[in-house]
Backbone as numpy.savetxt, mean C-alpha at the origin, in Angstrom:
# Nx Ny Nz CAx CAy CAz Cx Cy Cz
17.77 34.67 -14.92 16.92 35.86 -14.92 17.80 37.09 -14.92
17.29 38.18 -15.56 18.04 39.43 -15.52 17.68 40.19 -14.24
18.18 41.40 -14.14 17.99 42.16 -12.90 16.53 42.53 -12.66
15.71 42.48 -13.69 14.27 42.73 -13.54 13.49 41.43 -13.34
14.23 40.33 -13.20 13.67 38.99 -13.01 12.82 38.54 -14.19
13.21 38.99 -15.37 12.65 38.43 -16.59 13.54 37.27 -17.06
12.93 36.30 -17.68 13.67 35.10 -18.10 14.69 35.50 -19.17
15.91 35.12 -18.92 16.98 35.47 -19.85 17.38 34.28 -20.73
17.49 33.11 -20.11 17.83 31.91 -20.88 17.42 30.67 -20.08
17.25 29.56 -20.77 16.87 28.29 -20.12 17.41 27.15 -20.97
17.63 26.01 -20.34 18.15 24.86 -21.09 17.02 23.89 -21.45
17.37 22.85 -22.17 16.37 21.89 -22.66 15.69 21.15 -21.51
16.43 20.92 -20.42 15.84 20.21 -19.27 14.66 20.97 -18.70
14.74 22.30 -18.69 13.62 23.11 -18.20 12.39 22.89 -19.06
12.59 22.84 -20.37 11.45 22.61 -21.27 10.78 21.27 -20.99
11.60 20.24 -20.74 11.08 18.89 -20.52 10.32 18.81 -19.20
10.90 19.34 -18.13 10.28 19.23 -16.81 9.01 20.06 -16.72
9.03 21.27 -17.31 7.88 22.17 -17.22 6.86 21.94 -18.34
7.18 21.13 -19.33 6.30 20.87 -20.47 5.95 22.18 -21.19
6.94 23.02 -21.37 6.71 24.28 -22.06 8.03 24.73 -22.70
7.94 25.38 -23.86 9.13 25.93 -24.51 9.45 27.28 -23.86
10.37 27.25 -22.90 10.65 28.43 -22.09 11.20 29.58 -22.95
11.88 29.24 -24.05 12.50 30.30 -24.88 11.45 31.26 -25.45
10.21 30.82 -25.56 9.15 31.70 -26.05 8.85 32.83 -25.07
9.33 32.68 -23.85 9.02 33.67 -22.83 10.26 34.45 -22.40
11.31 34.37 -23.19 12.50 35.19 -22.90 12.09 36.66 -22.87
12.60 37.37 -21.87 12.25 38.79 -21.70 10.99 39.01 -20.91
10.36 37.94 -20.45 9.16 38.05 -19.62 9.38 37.33 -18.29
8.53 37.65 -17.33 8.71 37.03 -16.01 7.97 35.69 -15.95
8.10 35.02 -14.79 7.48 33.70 -14.62 5.97 33.75 -14.69
5.38 34.86 -14.25 3.92 34.97 -14.28 3.39 34.84 -15.70
4.10 35.42 -16.69 3.68 35.29 -18.08 3.77 33.83 -18.53
4.80 33.12 -18.08 4.97 31.71 -18.46 3.81 30.87 -17.94
3.33 31.19 -16.74 2.30 30.37 -16.11 0.90 30.69 -16.61
0.70 31.82 -17.25 -0.65 32.21 -17.66 -1.28 31.21 -18.61
-0.52 30.69 -19.51 -1.08 29.69 -20.42 -0.90 28.26 -19.94
-0.33 28.13 -18.74 -0.08 26.79 -18.19 -0.46 26.79 -16.71
-1.76 26.60 -16.41 -2.24 26.68 -15.02 -1.54 25.73 -14.06
-1.04 24.60 -14.59 -0.37 23.63 -13.72 0.92 24.18 -13.13
1.45 25.28 -13.72 2.70 25.86 -13.21 2.47 26.97 -12.19
1.19 27.30 -11.92 0.90 28.39 -10.99 1.44 28.11 -9.59
1.35 26.85 -9.15 1.84 26.51 -7.80 3.33 26.78 -7.70
4.06 26.44 -8.77 5.50 26.68 -8.77 5.81 28.17 -8.76
5.10 28.95 -9.57 5.36 30.39 -9.67 5.05 31.09 -8.35
3.96 30.69 -7.70 3.57 31.34 -6.44 4.63 31.16 -5.36
5.35 30.06 -5.40 6.41 29.83 -4.42 7.71 30.52 -4.85
8.06 30.36 -6.12 9.37 30.79 -6.59 9.48 32.31 -6.76
8.42 32.94 -7.31 8.51 34.37 -7.62 8.85 35.24 -6.40
8.17 35.08 -5.25 8.53 35.90 -4.09 9.96 35.66 -3.61
10.42 34.42 -3.72 11.79 34.12 -3.29 12.81 34.79 -4.21
12.52 34.78 -5.49 13.41 35.46 -6.43 13.46 36.97 -6.16
12.31 37.53 -5.78 12.22 38.98 -5.58 12.88 39.43 -4.27
12.77 38.61 -3.23 13.17 39.07 -1.90 14.45 38.45 -1.37
14.85 37.32 -1.92 15.98 36.61 -1.34 17.30 37.05 -1.97
18.24 37.40 -1.10 19.60 37.71 -1.55 20.58 36.68 -1.02
20.05 35.46 -0.84 20.87 34.34 -0.41 20.38 33.09 -1.15
21.13 32.02 -1.05 20.74 30.75 -1.69 19.55 30.16 -0.94
18.57 29.64 -1.66 17.40 29.04 -1.03 17.01 27.75 -1.77
16.18 26.96 -1.11 15.71 25.70 -1.71 14.29 25.41 -1.23
13.44 24.92 -2.12 12.08 24.53 -1.77 11.68 23.29 -2.57
10.86 22.45 -1.95 10.23 21.33 -2.65 8.81 21.73 -3.01
8.44 21.58 -4.26 7.15 22.06 -4.75 6.44 20.93 -5.48
5.14 20.76 -5.19 4.31 19.75 -5.87 3.59 20.42 -7.02
3.70 19.83 -8.21 3.07 20.36 -9.42 2.20 19.27 -10.03
0.94 19.63 -10.31 0.03 18.70 -11.00 0.13 18.97 -12.49
0.99 18.23 -13.18 1.25 18.47 -14.59 0.46 17.58 -15.51
0.69 17.69 -16.82 -0.02 16.87 -17.82 0.22 15.37 -17.62
1.38 15.01 -17.08 1.67 13.59 -16.87 1.53 13.18 -15.41
0.70 13.92 -14.68 0.42 13.55 -13.29 1.16 14.42 -12.29
1.16 13.94 -11.07 1.74 14.68 -9.95 3.26 14.60 -9.99
3.90 15.76 -9.88 5.35 15.82 -9.86 5.83 16.51 -8.59
6.95 16.05 -8.08 7.61 16.73 -6.98 8.90 17.31 -7.51
9.01 18.63 -7.43 10.15 19.33 -8.00 10.91 20.04 -6.87
12.21 19.85 -6.86 13.05 20.58 -5.92 13.65 21.78 -6.65
13.46 22.98 -6.08 13.93 24.22 -6.70 15.01 24.84 -5.81
16.08 25.26 -6.43 17.16 25.98 -5.75 17.41 27.29 -6.49
17.47 28.37 -5.74 17.69 29.67 -6.34 18.86 30.38 -5.70
19.48 31.26 -6.47 20.60 32.05 -5.95 20.66 33.38 -6.70
20.92 34.48 -5.98 21.08 35.77 -6.65 22.42 35.83 -7.38
22.50 36.67 -8.39 23.73 36.87 -9.14 24.19 38.32 -8.94
25.49 38.48 -8.69 26.06 39.81 -8.46 27.22 40.04 -9.41
27.41 41.30 -9.75 28.55 41.66 -10.59 29.82 41.68 -9.77
30.95 41.86 -10.45 32.23 41.93 -9.74 32.25 43.09 -8.75
31.46 44.12 -9.05 31.42 45.27 -8.15 30.42 45.08 -7.02
29.69 43.98 -7.05 28.73 43.70 -5.98 27.32 44.12 -6.28
27.07 44.62 -7.49 25.72 45.01 -7.84 24.86 43.82 -8.27
23.56 43.91 -7.97 22.63 42.83 -8.31 22.37 42.82 -9.81
22.60 41.68 -10.47 22.40 41.60 -11.92 21.40 40.51 -12.34
20.78 39.85 -11.36 19.78 38.83 -11.70 19.81 37.65 -10.75
19.32 36.54 -11.23 19.25 35.33 -10.39 19.29 34.10 -11.29
19.63 32.98 -10.68 19.61 31.71 -11.39 18.71 30.75 -10.62
17.94 29.97 -11.35 17.02 28.99 -10.75 17.33 27.62 -11.31
17.59 26.68 -10.43 17.88 25.29 -10.82 16.79 24.41 -10.22
16.18 23.58 -11.04 15.17 22.67 -10.48 15.30 21.29 -11.11
14.81 20.31 -10.36 14.92 18.93 -10.82 13.66 18.17 -10.42
13.23 17.26 -11.26 12.08 16.40 -10.99 12.55 15.22 -10.13
12.11 15.21 -8.86 12.54 14.15 -7.93 11.39 13.18 -7.62
10.38 13.15 -8.49 9.20 12.31 -8.24 9.59 10.85 -8.06
10.42 10.34 -8.97 10.81 8.93 -8.90 11.63 8.66 -7.64
12.49 9.60 -7.27 13.30 9.43 -6.07 12.43 9.37 -4.81
11.46 10.30 -4.72 10.55 10.33 -3.56 9.75 9.03 -3.49
9.27 8.56 -4.66 8.49 7.32 -4.69 9.33 6.13 -4.25
10.58 6.11 -4.70 11.48 5.02 -4.30 11.72 5.04 -2.80
11.86 6.23 -2.22 12.05 6.34 -0.77 10.81 5.86 -0.02
9.62 6.23 -0.54 8.38 5.79 0.10 8.24 4.27 0.02
8.57 3.71 -1.15 8.48 2.26 -1.32 9.42 1.53 -0.36
10.63 2.10 -0.20 11.60 1.49 0.72 11.08 1.54 2.15
10.48 2.68 2.51 9.94 2.82 3.87 8.81 1.84 4.11
7.89 1.71 3.14 6.78 0.78 3.29 7.26 -0.67 3.32
8.30 -0.97 2.56 8.86 -2.32 2.58 9.38 -2.67 3.97
10.03 -1.70 4.60 10.55 -1.95 5.94 9.41 -2.11 6.94
8.36 -1.28 6.81 7.20 -1.42 7.69 6.56 -2.79 7.51
6.39 -3.20 6.24 5.77 -4.50 5.96 6.61 -5.64 6.52
7.92 -5.53 6.38 8.80 -6.60 6.88 8.70 -6.72 8.40
8.73 -5.58 9.10 8.66 -5.62 10.57 7.29 -6.10 11.05
6.23 -5.62 10.38 4.89 -6.03 10.78 4.69 -7.52 10.55
5.17 -8.01 9.42 5.06 -9.45 9.12 5.79 -10.27 10.17
6.95 -9.79 10.59 7.73 -10.51 11.61 6.95 -10.58 12.93
6.32 -9.45 13.31 5.57 -9.42 14.57 4.33 -10.31 14.50
3.71 -10.39 13.32 2.51 -11.22 13.17 2.88 -12.70 13.21
4.00 -13.04 12.56 4.37 -14.45 12.46 4.86 -15.01 13.80
5.37 -14.16 14.66 5.91 -14.64 15.95 4.92 -15.51 16.73
3.66 -15.06 16.91 2.73 -15.89 17.70 2.10 -17.04 16.92
2.24 -17.06 15.61 1.54 -18.08 14.82 2.08 -19.48 15.09
3.39 -19.60 15.18 3.97 -20.93 15.41 3.55 -21.51 16.75
3.61 -20.75 17.88 3.11 -21.32 19.13 1.64 -21.69 19.09
0.82 -20.91 18.36 -0.60 -21.25 18.23 -0.75 -22.60 17.54
-0.02 -22.77 16.45 -0.08 -24.03 15.71 0.41 -25.20 16.56
1.53 -25.00 17.25 2.07 -26.07 18.10 1.11 -26.42 19.23
0.46 -25.41 19.81 -0.49 -25.67 20.90 -1.67 -26.50 20.41
-2.16 -26.18 19.20 -3.27 -26.95 18.64 -2.85 -28.40 18.39
-1.65 -28.57 17.88 -1.15 -29.93 17.62 -0.98 -30.71 18.92
-0.51 -30.04 19.98 -0.35 -30.73 21.28 -1.70 -31.12 21.86
-2.68 -30.21 21.75 -4.02 -30.54 22.23 -4.58 -31.76 21.52
-4.39 -31.78 20.22 -4.86 -32.92 19.44 -4.16 -34.21 19.87
-2.86 -34.13 20.05 -2.08 -35.32 20.42 -2.43 -35.82 21.82
-2.63 -34.90 22.79 -2.85 -35.28 24.19 -4.28 -35.73 24.46
-5.26 -35.09 23.79 -6.65 -35.30 24.20 -7.46 -36.17 23.25
-7.00 -36.33 22.02 -7.84 -37.00 21.03 -8.22 -38.42 21.46
-7.25 -39.16 22.00 -7.51 -40.55 22.41 -8.28 -40.64 23.72
-8.46 -39.52 24.42 -9.18 -39.53 25.69 -10.65 -39.17 25.54
-11.04 -38.79 24.32 -12.42 -38.38 24.08 -13.11 -39.38 23.17
-14.43 -39.38 23.23 -15.22 -40.28 22.41 -16.30 -39.50 21.66
-16.79 -40.12 20.60 -17.96 -39.62 19.90 -17.83 -38.20 19.38
-18.87 -37.40 19.67 -18.94 -36.03 19.14 -17.80 -35.17 19.66
-17.41 -35.37 20.94 -16.31 -34.55 21.49 -15.01 -34.82 20.74
-14.77 -36.06 20.41 -13.55 -36.42 19.68 -13.55 -35.78 18.30
-14.70 -35.84 17.61 -14.80 -35.25 16.28 -14.65 -33.73 16.33
-15.28 -33.11 17.36 -15.20 -31.66 17.48 -13.75 -31.21 17.71
-13.02 -31.94 18.60 -11.62 -31.59 18.85 -10.79 -31.76 17.59
-11.02 -32.84 16.87 -10.25 -33.10 15.65 -10.49 -32.00 14.62
-11.78 -31.65 14.41 -12.09 -30.62 13.43 -11.54 -29.26 13.85
-11.69 -28.95 15.14 -11.26 -27.63 15.63 -9.76 -27.46 15.51
-9.01 -28.45 15.97 -7.55 -28.33 15.90 -7.06 -28.32 14.46
-7.70 -29.14 13.61 -7.31 -29.16 12.20 -7.58 -27.79 11.55
-8.71 -27.18 11.90 -9.02 -25.86 11.35 -8.02 -24.82 11.82
-7.66 -24.86 13.10 -6.67 -23.91 13.63 -5.35 -24.04 12.88
-4.90 -25.28 12.71 -3.62 -25.52 12.03 -3.68 -25.01 10.59
-4.79 -25.31 9.90 -4.92 -24.87 8.51 -4.98 -23.35 8.41
-5.70 -22.72 9.34 -5.82 -21.26 9.31 -4.47 -20.59 9.61
-3.72 -21.18 10.51 -2.39 -20.63 10.82 -1.49 -20.72 9.59
-1.54 -21.85 8.89 -0.73 -22.00 7.68 -1.14 -20.97 6.62
-2.46 -20.77 6.48 -2.95 -19.79 5.51 -2.47 -18.38 5.89
-2.50 -18.07 7.19 -2.04 -16.75 7.64 -0.55 -16.57 7.38
0.22 -17.63 7.58 1.66 -17.55 7.31 1.93 -17.21 5.85
1.18 -17.86 4.95 1.35 -17.57 3.52 0.97 -16.13 3.20
-0.13 -15.64 3.80 -0.56 -14.27 3.55 0.46 -13.27 4.08
1.01 -13.56 5.26 2.01 -12.66 5.84 3.27 -12.64 4.98
3.67 -13.81 4.47 4.85 -13.86 3.59 4.60 -13.03 2.33
3.40 -13.15 1.74 3.07 -12.36 0.56 3.11 -10.86 0.87
2.58 -10.51 2.05 2.55 -9.10 2.45 3.95 -8.55 2.63
4.81 -9.30 3.29 6.16 -8.81 3.57 6.99 -8.67 2.30
6.68 -9.46 1.27 7.42 -9.41 0.02 6.71 -8.57 -1.04
5.58 -7.93 -0.66 4.80 -7.12 -1.59 4.34 -7.95 -2.79
4.06 -9.23 -2.53 3.58 -10.08 -3.62 2.05 -10.08 -3.63
1.49 -10.38 -4.80 0.05 -10.59 -4.88 -0.28 -11.89 -4.14
-1.40 -11.90 -3.39 -1.76 -13.13 -2.68 -1.87 -14.31 -3.64
-1.37 -15.45 -3.19 -1.44 -16.65 -4.03 -2.88 -17.15 -4.07
-3.38 -17.30 -5.26 -4.78 -17.68 -5.44 -4.87 -18.84 -6.43
-6.11 -19.35 -6.49 -6.46 -20.33 -7.51 -5.61 -21.59 -7.45
-5.24 -22.00 -6.24 -4.56 -23.28 -6.09 -5.65 -24.34 -5.91
-6.26 -24.68 -7.02 -7.44 -25.54 -6.96 -7.06 -26.99 -6.69
-7.87 -27.61 -5.84 -7.72 -29.03 -5.52 -9.12 -29.63 -5.41
-9.18 -30.94 -5.30 -10.46 -31.61 -5.05 -10.82 -31.43 -3.58
-11.95 -30.78 -3.32 -12.37 -30.49 -1.94 -13.67 -31.21 -1.62
-13.75 -31.70 -0.40 -15.00 -32.22 0.13 -15.72 -31.03 0.77
-16.67 -30.44 0.04 -17.29 -29.19 0.47 -18.01 -29.32 1.82
-18.84 -30.34 2.05 -19.50 -30.45 3.35 -18.50 -30.54 4.51
-17.41 -31.28 4.31 -16.41 -31.39 5.36 -15.78 -30.03 5.66
-15.54 -29.26 4.60 -14.96 -27.94 4.77 -15.92 -27.02 5.51
-17.21 -27.08 5.15 -18.22 -26.26 5.83 -18.29 -26.63 7.31
-18.25 -27.92 7.59 -18.31 -28.37 8.99 -17.12 -27.84 9.79
-15.95 -27.83 9.19 -14.77 -27.33 9.89 -14.96 -25.88 10.31
-15.56 -25.09 9.43 -15.76 -23.67 9.75 -16.90 -23.49 10.74
-17.97 -24.26 10.56 -19.13 -24.15 11.46 -18.73 -24.40 12.91
-17.83 -25.37 13.12 -17.40 -25.71 14.49 -16.89 -24.48 15.23
-16.22 -23.59 14.53 -15.64 -22.41 15.18 -16.71 -21.44 15.66
-17.87 -21.44 15.00 -18.94 -20.51 15.37 -20.01 -21.17 16.24
-20.13 -22.49 16.16 -21.18 -23.20 16.88 -20.97 -23.21 18.38
-19.79 -22.85 18.84 -19.52 -22.82 20.28 -20.28 -21.70 20.98
-20.78 -20.72 20.24 -21.54 -19.62 20.83 -22.89 -20.14 21.31
-23.19 -20.07 22.63 -24.45 -20.64 23.14 -25.69 -19.91 22.63
-25.52 -18.70 22.10 -26.67 -17.93 21.64 -27.04 -18.27 20.19
-26.24 -19.10 19.56 -26.45 -19.40 18.14 -26.58 -20.91 17.95
-27.51 -21.30 17.11 -27.65 -22.72 16.78 -27.56 -22.88 15.27
-26.67 -23.74 14.82 -26.53 -24.04 13.40 -27.27 -25.33 13.08
-28.08 -25.29 12.05 -28.73 -26.51 11.56 -28.05 -26.88 10.26
-27.44 -28.04 10.25 -26.58 -28.45 9.14 -27.17 -29.70 8.49
-27.67 -29.55 7.28 -28.31 -30.67 6.59 -27.48 -31.04 5.37
-27.16 -32.33 5.26 -26.33 -32.83 4.17 -27.12 -33.81 3.32
-26.82 -33.79 2.02 -27.41 -34.78 1.14 -26.71 -36.12 1.32
-27.26 -37.13 0.70 -26.72 -38.48 0.87 -25.41 -38.65 0.12
-25.26 -37.94 -1.00 -24.07 -38.12 -1.81 -22.94 -37.20 -1.34
-21.73 -37.69 -1.55 -20.56 -36.89 -1.23 -20.42 -35.77 -2.27
-20.12 -34.57 -1.82 -20.05 -33.43 -2.72 -18.60 -32.97 -2.87
-17.98 -33.32 -3.98 -16.61 -32.91 -4.26 -16.61 -31.77 -5.27
-15.79 -30.77 -5.02 -15.67 -29.64 -5.95 -14.20 -29.36 -6.21
-13.91 -28.70 -7.32 -12.56 -28.22 -7.60 -12.52 -26.74 -7.23
-11.72 -26.41 -6.23 -11.68 -25.02 -5.76 -10.43 -24.77 -4.94
-10.20 -23.49 -4.64 -9.10 -23.09 -3.76 -9.61 -23.11 -2.34
-9.05 -23.98 -1.51 -9.55 -24.17 -0.14 -9.47 -22.88 0.67
-8.40 -22.12 0.51 -8.23 -20.88 1.27 -9.35 -19.90 0.93
-9.65 -19.75 -0.37 -10.68 -18.81 -0.79 -12.06 -19.24 -0.30
-12.38 -20.53 -0.41 -13.68 -21.02 0.03 -13.83 -20.85 1.55
-12.75 -21.13 2.28 -12.79 -20.99 3.73 -13.01 -19.51 4.12
-12.34 -18.61 3.41 -12.54 -17.18 3.69 -13.97 -16.76 3.36
-14.50 -17.28 2.26 -15.88 -16.98 1.89 -16.85 -17.41 2.99
-16.65 -18.62 3.51 -17.54 -19.13 4.57 -17.42 -18.29 5.84
-16.19 -17.94 6.21 -15.99 -17.09 7.40 -16.73 -15.76 7.24
-16.59 -15.15 6.07 -17.27 -13.87 5.83 -18.78 -14.03 5.91
-19.30 -15.11 5.34 -20.74 -15.33 5.30 -21.30 -15.53 6.71
-20.65 -16.37 7.51 -21.12 -16.62 8.87 -20.98 -15.37 9.74
-19.85 -14.68 9.59 -19.62 -13.47 10.38 -20.67 -12.41 10.06
-20.94 -12.20 8.78 -21.96 -11.21 8.39 -23.34 -11.59 8.90
-23.66 -12.90 8.83 -24.96 -13.37 9.30 -25.12 -13.13 10.80
-24.06 -13.42 11.57 -24.11 -13.23 13.02 -24.24 -11.75 13.37
-23.53 -10.91 12.63 -23.59 -9.48 12.91 -24.95 -8.89 12.53
-25.64 -9.53 11.58 -26.94 -9.03 11.15 -28.08 -9.44 12.10
-27.78 -10.40 13.00 -28.82 -10.85 13.95 -29.00 -9.81 15.05
-30.20 -9.74 15.59 -30.46 -8.83 16.71 -29.82 -9.39 17.98
């Protein structure tokens, strides 16, 4: 900029970052540049007062909503003086740091996910081991319905813990959840496993009617189990 803070010269990088041919505005101030480009108004409102009032080096981070989306631009300005010490203008240097900021955010979230996954996984193994010990110690001491209920309950706990471990691993690695691992499932048996977890509530009674034939389906056990949990949970919450 010259001593009147009109644009004197600019390089190709300025044209690319601002999406405007800055040379068309040589001899004019930043306000003229922004008039035909409303997305640059935020930048001008911050930069223009600093150019006018600052006689020292300054820096600001500015968010610009441009044609290609949201940009974060770091601007650095400095006054220019002649050999005699007189003010002869200013120089403005700016850079698009959008990708850098996003990379920093991604790194931060990765660390949060890793730590959170570690804290979640810590209690899962003891839960699984406790269920296995209960099954081992008590299964042979029970008969009839109690034996079946213990077997189904502990098996469900173990399966749910394994499913949670897989989900936590996916979360910590920012992977998409593993889906569609279809296998042959005994649907009534799967429903019974989930029902056992809710039937313990004395205020609720489940009536479970099965057909004579065995019902096998091809499906992802984790997805079907989650569907059943959601269905029962919603039904219970909808009751008075």
